[in-house]
mmCIF file with all atom_site columns, C-alpha atoms in Angstrom:
data_model
loop_
_atom_site.group_PDB
_atom_site.id
_atom_site.type_symbol
_atom_site.label_atom_id
_atom_site.label_alt_id
_atom_site.label_comp_id
_atom_site.label_asym_id
_atom_site.label_entity_id
_atom_site.label_seq_id
_atom_site.pdbx_PDB_ins_code
_atom_site.Cartn_x
_atom_site.Cartn_y
_atom_site.Cartn_z
_atom_site.occupancy
_atom_site.B_iso_or_equiv
_atom_site.pdbx_formal_charge
_atom_site.auth_seq_id
_atom_site.auth_comp_id
_atom_site.auth_asym_id
_atom_site.auth_atom_id
_atom_site.pdbx_PDB_model_num
ATOM 1   C CA . MET A 1 1  ? 6.408   -20.920 11.562  1.00 0.00 ? 22  MET A CA 1
ATOM 2   C CA . LEU A 1 2  ? 3.751   -20.129 9.140   1.00 0.00 ? 23  LEU A CA 1
ATOM 3   C CA . GLU A 1 3  ? 1.588   -18.130 11.663  1.00 0.00 ? 24  GLU A CA 1
ATOM 4   C CA . ILE A 1 4  ? 4.907   -15.952 12.784  1.00 0.00 ? 25  ILE A CA 1
ATOM 5   C CA . ILE A 1 5  ? 5.629   -15.332 8.990   1.00 0.00 ? 26  ILE A CA 1
ATOM 6   C CA . GLY A 1 6  ? 2.194   -13.954 8.452   1.00 0.00 ? 27  GLY A CA 1
ATOM 7   C CA . TYR A 1 7  ? 2.593   -11.772 11.086  1.00 0.00 ? 28  TYR A CA 1
ATOM 8   C CA . ILE A 1 8  ? 5.541   -10.268 10.110  1.00 0.00 ? 29  ILE A CA 1
ATOM 9   C CA . ALA A 1 9  ? 3.935   -9.767  6.363   1.00 0.00 ? 30  ALA A CA 1
ATOM 10  C CA . GLY A 1 10 ? 0.818   -8.096  8.207   1.00 0.00 ? 31  GLY A CA 1
ATOM 11  C CA . THR A 1 11 ? 3.074   -6.184  10.534  1.00 0.00 ? 32  THR A CA 1
ATOM 12  C CA . LEU A 1 12 ? 5.485   -4.612  7.525   1.00 0.00 ? 33  LEU A CA 1
ATOM 13  C CA . THR A 1 13 ? 2.646   -3.960  4.932   1.00 0.00 ? 34  THR A CA 1
ATOM 14  C CA . THR A 1 14 ? 0.934   -1.925  7.683   1.00 0.00 ? 35  THR A CA 1
ATOM 15  C CA . ILE A 1 15 ? 3.908   -0.189  9.682   1.00 0.00 ? 36  ILE A CA 1
ATOM 16  C CA . ALA A 1 16 ? 5.078   0.580   5.735   1.00 0.00 ? 37  ALA A CA 1
ATOM 17  C CA . PHE A 1 17 ? 2.503   3.780   5.684   1.00 0.00 ? 38  PHE A CA 1
ATOM 18  C CA . VAL A 1 18 ? 4.405   5.435   8.938   1.00 0.00 ? 39  VAL A CA 1
ATOM 19  C CA . PRO A 1 19 ? 7.052   6.902   6.735   1.00 0.00 ? 40  PRO A CA 1
ATOM 20  C CA . GLN A 1 20 ? 4.964   8.250   4.056   1.00 0.00 ? 41  GLN A CA 1
ATOM 21  C CA . VAL A 1 21 ? 2.689   10.077  6.427   1.00 0.00 ? 42  VAL A CA 1
ATOM 22  C CA . LEU A 1 22 ? 5.805   11.093  8.750   1.00 0.00 ? 43  LEU A CA 1
ATOM 23  C CA . GLN A 1 23 ? 7.438   12.226  5.124   1.00 0.00 ? 44  GLN A CA 1
ATOM 24  C CA . ILE A 1 24 ? 4.109   14.221  3.691   1.00 0.00 ? 45  ILE A CA 1
ATOM 25  C CA . TYR A 1 25 ? 4.123   15.729  7.504   1.00 0.00 ? 46  TYR A CA 1
ATOM 26  C CA . LYS A 1 26 ? 7.388   17.350  7.168   1.00 0.00 ? 47  LYS A CA 1
ATOM 27  C CA . THR A 1 27 ? 7.862   18.584  3.882   1.00 0.00 ? 48  THR A CA 1
ATOM 28  C CA . LYS A 1 28 ? 4.173   19.697  3.576   1.00 0.00 ? 49  LYS A CA 1
ATOM 29  C CA . SER A 1 29 ? 4.318   17.905  -0.003  1.00 0.00 ? 50  SER A CA 1
ATOM 30  C CA . ALA A 1 30 ? 2.253   15.343  -1.507  1.00 0.00 ? 51  ALA A CA 1
ATOM 31  C CA . LYS A 1 31 ? 2.331   15.887  -5.071  1.00 0.00 ? 52  LYS A CA 1
ATOM 32  C CA . ASP A 1 32 ? 4.233   12.876  -6.274  1.00 0.00 ? 53  ASP A CA 1
ATOM 33  C CA . VAL A 1 33 ? 1.757   11.177  -4.041  1.00 0.00 ? 54  VAL A CA 1
ATOM 34  C CA . SER A 1 34 ? -0.986  9.031   -6.307  1.00 0.00 ? 55  SER A CA 1
ATOM 35  C CA . LEU A 1 35 ? -4.556  10.631  -5.353  1.00 0.00 ? 56  LEU A CA 1
ATOM 36  C CA . ALA A 1 36 ? -6.483  7.554   -6.936  1.00 0.00 ? 57  ALA A CA 1
ATOM 37  C CA . MET A 1 37 ? -4.185  5.338   -5.574  1.00 0.00 ? 58  MET A CA 1
ATOM 38  C CA . PHE A 1 38 ? -4.664  6.054   -2.087  1.00 0.00 ? 59  PHE A CA 1
ATOM 39  C CA . LEU A 1 39 ? -8.704  6.615   -2.545  1.00 0.00 ? 60  LEU A CA 1
ATOM 40  C CA . LEU A 1 40 ? -8.537  2.733   -3.938  1.00 0.00 ? 61  LEU A CA 1
ATOM 41  C CA . PHE A 1 41 ? -6.202  1.481   -1.498  1.00 0.00 ? 62  PHE A CA 1
ATOM 42  C CA . THR A 1 42 ? -8.521  2.959   1.536   1.00 0.00 ? 63  THR A CA 1
ATOM 43  C CA . LEU A 1 43 ? -11.559 1.535   -0.013  1.00 0.00 ? 64  LEU A CA 1
ATOM 44  C CA . GLY A 1 44 ? -9.990  -1.708  -0.677  1.00 0.00 ? 65  GLY A CA 1
ATOM 45  C CA . VAL A 1 45 ? -8.380  -1.674  3.090   1.00 0.00 ? 66  VAL A CA 1
ATOM 46  C CA . PHE A 1 46 ? -11.876 -0.949  4.678   1.00 0.00 ? 67  PHE A CA 1
ATOM 47  C CA . MET A 1 47 ? -13.689 -3.397  2.903   1.00 0.00 ? 68  MET A CA 1
ATOM 48  C CA . TRP A 1 48 ? -10.511 -5.909  3.960   1.00 0.00 ? 69  TRP A CA 1
ATOM 49  C CA . LEU A 1 49 ? -11.667 -4.697  7.557   1.00 0.00 ? 70  LEU A CA 1
ATOM 50  C CA . ALA A 1 50 ? -15.719 -5.188  6.968   1.00 0.00 ? 71  ALA A CA 1
ATOM 51  C CA . TYR A 1 51 ? -14.182 -8.730  5.606   1.00 0.00 ? 72  TYR A CA 1
ATOM 52  C CA . GLY A 1 52 ? -12.046 -9.345  8.944   1.00 0.00 ? 73  GLY A CA 1
ATOM 53  C CA . ILE A 1 53 ? -15.188 -8.324  11.270  1.00 0.00 ? 74  ILE A CA 1
ATOM 54  C CA . MET A 1 54 ? -17.438 -10.512 9.348   1.00 0.00 ? 75  MET A CA 1
ATOM 55  C CA . THR A 1 55 ? -14.957 -13.525 9.198   1.00 0.00 ? 76  THR A CA 1
ATOM 56  C CA . ARG A 1 56 ? -14.251 -12.775 13.178  1.00 0.00 ? 77  ARG A CA 1
ATOM 57  C CA . SER A 1 57 ? -10.063 -12.579 12.437  1.00 0.00 ? 78  SER A CA 1
ATOM 58  C CA . PHE A 1 58 ? -8.590  -10.752 14.708  1.00 0.00 ? 79  PHE A CA 1
ATOM 59  C CA . PRO A 1 59 ? -5.623  -10.143 12.655  1.00 0.00 ? 80  PRO A CA 1
ATOM 60  C CA . VAL A 1 60 ? -7.148  -8.824  9.974   1.00 0.00 ? 81  VAL A CA 1
ATOM 61  C CA . VAL A 1 61 ? -8.920  -6.658  11.441  1.00 0.00 ? 82  VAL A CA 1
ATOM 62  C CA . ALA A 1 62 ? -6.367  -5.348  13.500  1.00 0.00 ? 83  ALA A CA 1
ATOM 63  C CA . ALA A 1 63 ? -3.967  -4.805  10.691  1.00 0.00 ? 84  ALA A CA 1
ATOM 64  C CA . ASN A 1 64 ? -6.723  -3.586  8.350   1.00 0.00 ? 85  ASN A CA 1
ATOM 65  C CA . GLY A 1 65 ? -8.140  -1.430  11.339  1.00 0.00 ? 86  GLY A CA 1
ATOM 66  C CA . VAL A 1 66 ? -4.162  0.438   11.855  1.00 0.00 ? 87  VAL A CA 1
ATOM 67  C CA . THR A 1 67 ? -3.687  0.550   7.912   1.00 0.00 ? 88  THR A CA 1
ATOM 68  C CA . LEU A 1 68 ? -6.926  2.581   7.454   1.00 0.00 ? 89  LEU A CA 1
ATOM 69  C CA . LEU A 1 69 ? -6.090  5.109   9.632   1.00 0.00 ? 90  LEU A CA 1
ATOM 70  C CA . LEU A 1 70 ? -2.564  5.911   8.145   1.00 0.00 ? 91  LEU A CA 1
ATOM 71  C CA . SER A 1 71 ? -4.542  5.424   4.747   1.00 0.00 ? 92  SER A CA 1
ATOM 72  C CA . LEU A 1 72 ? -6.568  8.367   5.889   1.00 0.00 ? 93  LEU A CA 1
ATOM 73  C CA . VAL A 1 73 ? -4.265  10.584  6.947   1.00 0.00 ? 94  VAL A CA 1
ATOM 74  C CA . ILE A 1 74 ? -2.133  10.138  3.785   1.00 0.00 ? 95  ILE A CA 1
ATOM 75  C CA . LEU A 1 75 ? -5.298  10.721  1.862   1.00 0.00 ? 96  LEU A CA 1
ATOM 76  C CA . TYR A 1 76 ? -6.126  13.635  4.193   1.00 0.00 ? 97  TYR A CA 1
ATOM 77  C CA . PHE A 1 77 ? -2.529  15.300  3.855   1.00 0.00 ? 98  PHE A CA 1
ATOM 78  C CA . LYS A 1 78 ? -2.907  14.511  -0.316  1.00 0.00 ? 99  LYS A CA 1
ATOM 79  C CA . ILE A 1 79 ? -6.277  16.564  -0.606  1.00 0.00 ? 100 ILE A CA 1
ATOM 80  C CA . LYS A 1 80 ? -4.831  19.192  2.264   1.00 0.00 ? 101 LYS A CA 1
ATOM 81  C CA . TYR A 1 81 ? -1.402  19.882  0.091   1.00 0.00 ? 102 TYR A CA 1
ATOM 82  C CA . ARG A 1 82 ? -3.220  19.309  -3.626  1.00 0.00 ? 103 ARG A CA 1
ATOM 83  C CA . ASN A 1 83 ? -3.221  22.853  -4.182  1.00 0.00 ? 104 ASN A CA 1
ATOM 84  C CA . ALA A 1 84 ? -0.013  23.811  -2.611  1.00 0.00 ? 105 ALA A CA 1
ATOM 85  C CA . ASN A 1 85 ? 1.611   21.555  -5.301  1.00 0.00 ? 106 ASN A CA 1
ATOM 86  C CA . SER A 1 86 ? 0.077   21.296  -8.095  1.00 0.00 ? 107 SER A CA 1
ATOM 87  C CA . MET B 1 1  ? -20.971 -13.189 0.052   1.00 0.00 ? 9   MET B CA 1
ATOM 88  C CA . LEU B 1 2  ? -18.364 -12.960 2.359   1.00 0.00 ? 10  LEU B CA 1
ATOM 89  C CA . GLU B 1 3  ? -15.479 -14.344 -0.469  1.00 0.00 ? 11  GLU B CA 1
ATOM 90  C CA . ILE B 1 4  ? -17.090 -11.434 -3.084  1.00 0.00 ? 12  ILE B CA 1
ATOM 91  C CA . ILE B 1 5  ? -16.081 -9.082  -0.337  1.00 0.00 ? 13  ILE B CA 1
ATOM 92  C CA . GLY B 1 6  ? -12.611 -10.866 -0.032  1.00 0.00 ? 14  GLY B CA 1
ATOM 93  C CA . TYR B 1 7  ? -12.200 -10.590 -3.620  1.00 0.00 ? 15  TYR B CA 1
ATOM 94  C CA . ILE B 1 8  ? -13.006 -7.257  -4.192  1.00 0.00 ? 16  ILE B CA 1
ATOM 95  C CA . ALA B 1 9  ? -10.868 -6.119  -1.227  1.00 0.00 ? 17  ALA B CA 1
ATOM 96  C CA . GLY B 1 10 ? -8.140  -7.744  -3.099  1.00 0.00 ? 18  GLY B CA 1
ATOM 97  C CA . THR B 1 11 ? -8.522  -6.907  -6.362  1.00 0.00 ? 19  THR B CA 1
ATOM 98  C CA . LEU B 1 12 ? -8.583  -3.125  -4.914  1.00 0.00 ? 20  LEU B CA 1
ATOM 99  C CA . THR B 1 13 ? -5.561  -2.906  -2.888  1.00 0.00 ? 21  THR B CA 1
ATOM 100 C CA . THR B 1 14 ? -3.964  -4.820  -5.852  1.00 0.00 ? 22  THR B CA 1
ATOM 101 C CA . ILE B 1 15 ? -4.684  -2.250  -8.541  1.00 0.00 ? 23  ILE B CA 1
ATOM 102 C CA . ALA B 1 16 ? -4.729  1.043   -6.266  1.00 0.00 ? 24  ALA B CA 1
ATOM 103 C CA . PHE B 1 17 ? -0.648  0.772   -7.407  1.00 0.00 ? 25  PHE B CA 1
ATOM 104 C CA . VAL B 1 18 ? -1.326  1.192   -11.099 1.00 0.00 ? 26  VAL B CA 1
ATOM 105 C CA . PRO B 1 19 ? -2.326  4.557   -10.706 1.00 0.00 ? 27  PRO B CA 1
ATOM 106 C CA . GLN B 1 20 ? 0.779   5.271   -8.542  1.00 0.00 ? 28  GLN B CA 1
ATOM 107 C CA . VAL B 1 21 ? 3.019   3.755   -11.216 1.00 0.00 ? 29  VAL B CA 1
ATOM 108 C CA . LEU B 1 22 ? 1.928   5.476   -14.357 1.00 0.00 ? 30  LEU B CA 1
ATOM 109 C CA . GLN B 1 23 ? 1.700   8.792   -12.356 1.00 0.00 ? 31  GLN B CA 1
ATOM 110 C CA . ILE B 1 24 ? 5.522   8.526   -11.621 1.00 0.00 ? 32  ILE B CA 1
ATOM 111 C CA . TYR B 1 25 ? 6.146   6.752   -14.904 1.00 0.00 ? 33  TYR B CA 1
ATOM 112 C CA . LYS B 1 26 ? 4.258   10.263  -16.761 1.00 0.00 ? 34  LYS B CA 1
ATOM 113 C CA . THR B 1 27 ? 5.792   13.072  -14.478 1.00 0.00 ? 35  THR B CA 1
ATOM 114 C CA . LYS B 1 28 ? 9.438   11.221  -13.685 1.00 0.00 ? 36  LYS B CA 1
ATOM 115 C CA . SER B 1 29 ? 8.985   12.679  -10.390 1.00 0.00 ? 37  SER B CA 1
ATOM 116 C CA . ALA B 1 30 ? 8.990   10.592  -7.298  1.00 0.00 ? 38  ALA B CA 1
ATOM 117 C CA . LYS B 1 31 ? 10.188  13.203  -4.590  1.00 0.00 ? 39  LYS B CA 1
ATOM 118 C CA . ASP B 1 32 ? 7.273   13.252  -2.408  1.00 0.00 ? 40  ASP B CA 1
ATOM 119 C CA . VAL B 1 33 ? 6.604   9.037   -2.540  1.00 0.00 ? 41  VAL B CA 1
ATOM 120 C CA . SER B 1 34 ? 8.466   7.663   0.461   1.00 0.00 ? 42  SER B CA 1
ATOM 121 C CA . LEU B 1 35 ? 11.263  5.295   -0.172  1.00 0.00 ? 43  LEU B CA 1
ATOM 122 C CA . ALA B 1 36 ? 10.867  3.646   3.464   1.00 0.00 ? 44  ALA B CA 1
ATOM 123 C CA . MET B 1 37 ? 7.377   2.584   2.514   1.00 0.00 ? 45  MET B CA 1
ATOM 124 C CA . PHE B 1 38 ? 8.074   1.089   -0.352  1.00 0.00 ? 46  PHE B CA 1
ATOM 125 C CA . LEU B 1 39 ? 11.077  -1.005  1.242   1.00 0.00 ? 47  LEU B CA 1
ATOM 126 C CA . LEU B 1 40 ? 8.992   -2.073  4.091   1.00 0.00 ? 48  LEU B CA 1
ATOM 127 C CA . PHE B 1 41 ? 6.027   -2.834  1.975   1.00 0.00 ? 49  PHE B CA 1
ATOM 128 C CA . THR B 1 42 ? 7.838   -4.807  -0.995  1.00 0.00 ? 50  THR B CA 1
ATOM 129 C CA . LEU B 1 43 ? 9.358   -7.122  2.090   1.00 0.00 ? 51  LEU B CA 1
ATOM 130 C CA . GLY B 1 44 ? 5.989   -7.324  3.636   1.00 0.00 ? 52  GLY B CA 1
ATOM 131 C CA . VAL B 1 45 ? 4.437   -8.256  0.093   1.00 0.00 ? 53  VAL B CA 1
ATOM 132 C CA . PHE B 1 46 ? 6.654   -10.658 -0.849  1.00 0.00 ? 54  PHE B CA 1
ATOM 133 C CA . MET B 1 47 ? 6.225   -12.434 3.010   1.00 0.00 ? 55  MET B CA 1
ATOM 134 C CA . TRP B 1 48 ? 2.415   -12.806 2.195   1.00 0.00 ? 56  TRP B CA 1
ATOM 135 C CA . LEU B 1 49 ? 3.409   -14.159 -1.081  1.00 0.00 ? 57  LEU B CA 1
ATOM 136 C CA . ALA B 1 50 ? 5.553   -16.829 0.629   1.00 0.00 ? 58  ALA B CA 1
ATOM 137 C CA . TYR B 1 51 ? 2.921   -17.346 3.430   1.00 0.00 ? 59  TYR B CA 1
ATOM 138 C CA . GLY B 1 52 ? 0.585   -17.732 0.076   1.00 0.00 ? 60  GLY B CA 1
ATOM 139 C CA . ILE B 1 53 ? 2.142   -20.357 -1.282  1.00 0.00 ? 61  ILE B CA 1
ATOM 140 C CA . MET B 1 54 ? 3.525   -22.419 1.947   1.00 0.00 ? 62  MET B CA 1
ATOM 141 C CA . THR B 1 55 ? -0.576  -22.519 2.721   1.00 0.00 ? 63  THR B CA 1
ATOM 142 C CA . ARG B 1 56 ? -1.498  -22.928 -1.061  1.00 0.00 ? 64  ARG B CA 1
ATOM 143 C CA . SER B 1 57 ? -3.771  -20.375 -1.178  1.00 0.00 ? 65  SER B CA 1
ATOM 144 C CA . PHE B 1 58 ? -4.491  -18.790 -4.770  1.00 0.00 ? 66  PHE B CA 1
ATOM 145 C CA . PRO B 1 59 ? -6.295  -15.907 -3.914  1.00 0.00 ? 67  PRO B CA 1
ATOM 146 C CA . VAL B 1 60 ? -3.381  -14.920 -1.783  1.00 0.00 ? 68  VAL B CA 1
ATOM 147 C CA . VAL B 1 61 ? -0.240  -16.022 -4.013  1.00 0.00 ? 69  VAL B CA 1
ATOM 148 C CA . ALA B 1 62 ? -2.668  -14.217 -7.388  1.00 0.00 ? 70  ALA B CA 1
ATOM 149 C CA . ALA B 1 63 ? -3.120  -10.628 -5.512  1.00 0.00 ? 71  ALA B CA 1
ATOM 150 C CA . ASN B 1 64 ? 0.099   -10.471 -3.913  1.00 0.00 ? 72  ASN B CA 1
ATOM 151 C CA . GLY B 1 65 ? 2.192   -11.682 -6.844  1.00 0.00 ? 73  GLY B CA 1
ATOM 152 C CA . VAL B 1 66 ? 0.438   -8.679  -9.096  1.00 0.00 ? 74  VAL B CA 1
ATOM 153 C CA . THR B 1 67 ? 1.245   -6.412  -6.068  1.00 0.00 ? 75  THR B CA 1
ATOM 154 C CA . LEU B 1 68 ? 4.709   -7.281  -5.126  1.00 0.00 ? 76  LEU B CA 1
ATOM 155 C CA . LEU B 1 69 ? 5.205   -6.709  -9.266  1.00 0.00 ? 77  LEU B CA 1
ATOM 156 C CA . LEU B 1 70 ? 3.637   -3.550  -9.290  1.00 0.00 ? 78  LEU B CA 1
ATOM 157 C CA . SER B 1 71 ? 5.513   -2.636  -5.681  1.00 0.00 ? 79  SER B CA 1
ATOM 158 C CA . LEU B 1 72 ? 9.071   -3.357  -7.461  1.00 0.00 ? 80  LEU B CA 1
ATOM 159 C CA . VAL B 1 73 ? 8.106   -1.331  -10.125 1.00 0.00 ? 81  VAL B CA 1
ATOM 160 C CA . ILE B 1 74 ? 7.634   2.284   -7.766  1.00 0.00 ? 82  ILE B CA 1
ATOM 161 C CA . LEU B 1 75 ? 10.980  1.204   -5.773  1.00 0.00 ? 83  LEU B CA 1
ATOM 162 C CA . TYR B 1 76 ? 12.596  0.861   -8.918  1.00 0.00 ? 84  TYR B CA 1
ATOM 163 C CA . PHE B 1 77 ? 11.059  4.352   -10.367 1.00 0.00 ? 85  PHE B CA 1
ATOM 164 C CA . LYS B 1 78 ? 12.267  5.852   -6.841  1.00 0.00 ? 86  LYS B CA 1
ATOM 165 C CA . ILE B 1 79 ? 15.541  4.997   -6.898  1.00 0.00 ? 87  ILE B CA 1
ATOM 166 C CA . LYS B 1 80 ? 15.643  5.985   -10.698 1.00 0.00 ? 88  LYS B CA 1
ATOM 167 C CA . TYR B 1 81 ? 14.209  9.477   -10.197 1.00 0.00 ? 89  TYR B CA 1
ATOM 168 C CA . ARG B 1 82 ? 16.022  9.860   -6.976  1.00 0.00 ? 90  ARG B CA 1
ATOM 169 C CA . ASN B 1 83 ? 18.936  12.516  -7.754  1.00 0.00 ? 91  ASN B CA 1
ATOM 170 C CA . ALA B 1 84 ? 16.769  13.879  -10.275 1.00 0.00 ? 92  ALA B CA 1
ATOM 171 C CA . ASN B 1 85 ? 14.125  15.330  -7.550  1.00 0.00 ? 93  ASN B CA 1
ATOM 172 C CA . SER B 1 86 ? 15.915  15.148  -4.349  1.00 0.00 ? 94  SER B CA 1
#
């Protein structure tokens, strides 16, 4: 039961970034998305991934590996569409 | 060492939401912020909080408690400034 809640929580906080990626991709606009937020968040997720690798925790590695990828895509979009919207 | 990395990671992925809150507050615009992202994310963080309470893990409760609050503020802003920017 506890494990299931943890897995659902991890899945939700990971897949949450998919609609944000899709929205920026479609609108080509990321003006309202905070660059500082995604810089701090990406760095934090990278450290969670390192933590997961060091503690050999597969769920932590899987969730943060996917989140890191999505977060990097948003960061790339944010920088790419920065001039177009500032 | 491992614990320190976990604490830094948790602090970063929590405080990351502060600049997003400030940016929306200042610009009164949240058009590019995905509603679906923050709905899924808030629900996920709420479940992490429940998981932390059930496993009596103070760091999980603290980090997700603060993130839930910040995430709810962003969600409130997103809904508040929805019509103004759509």
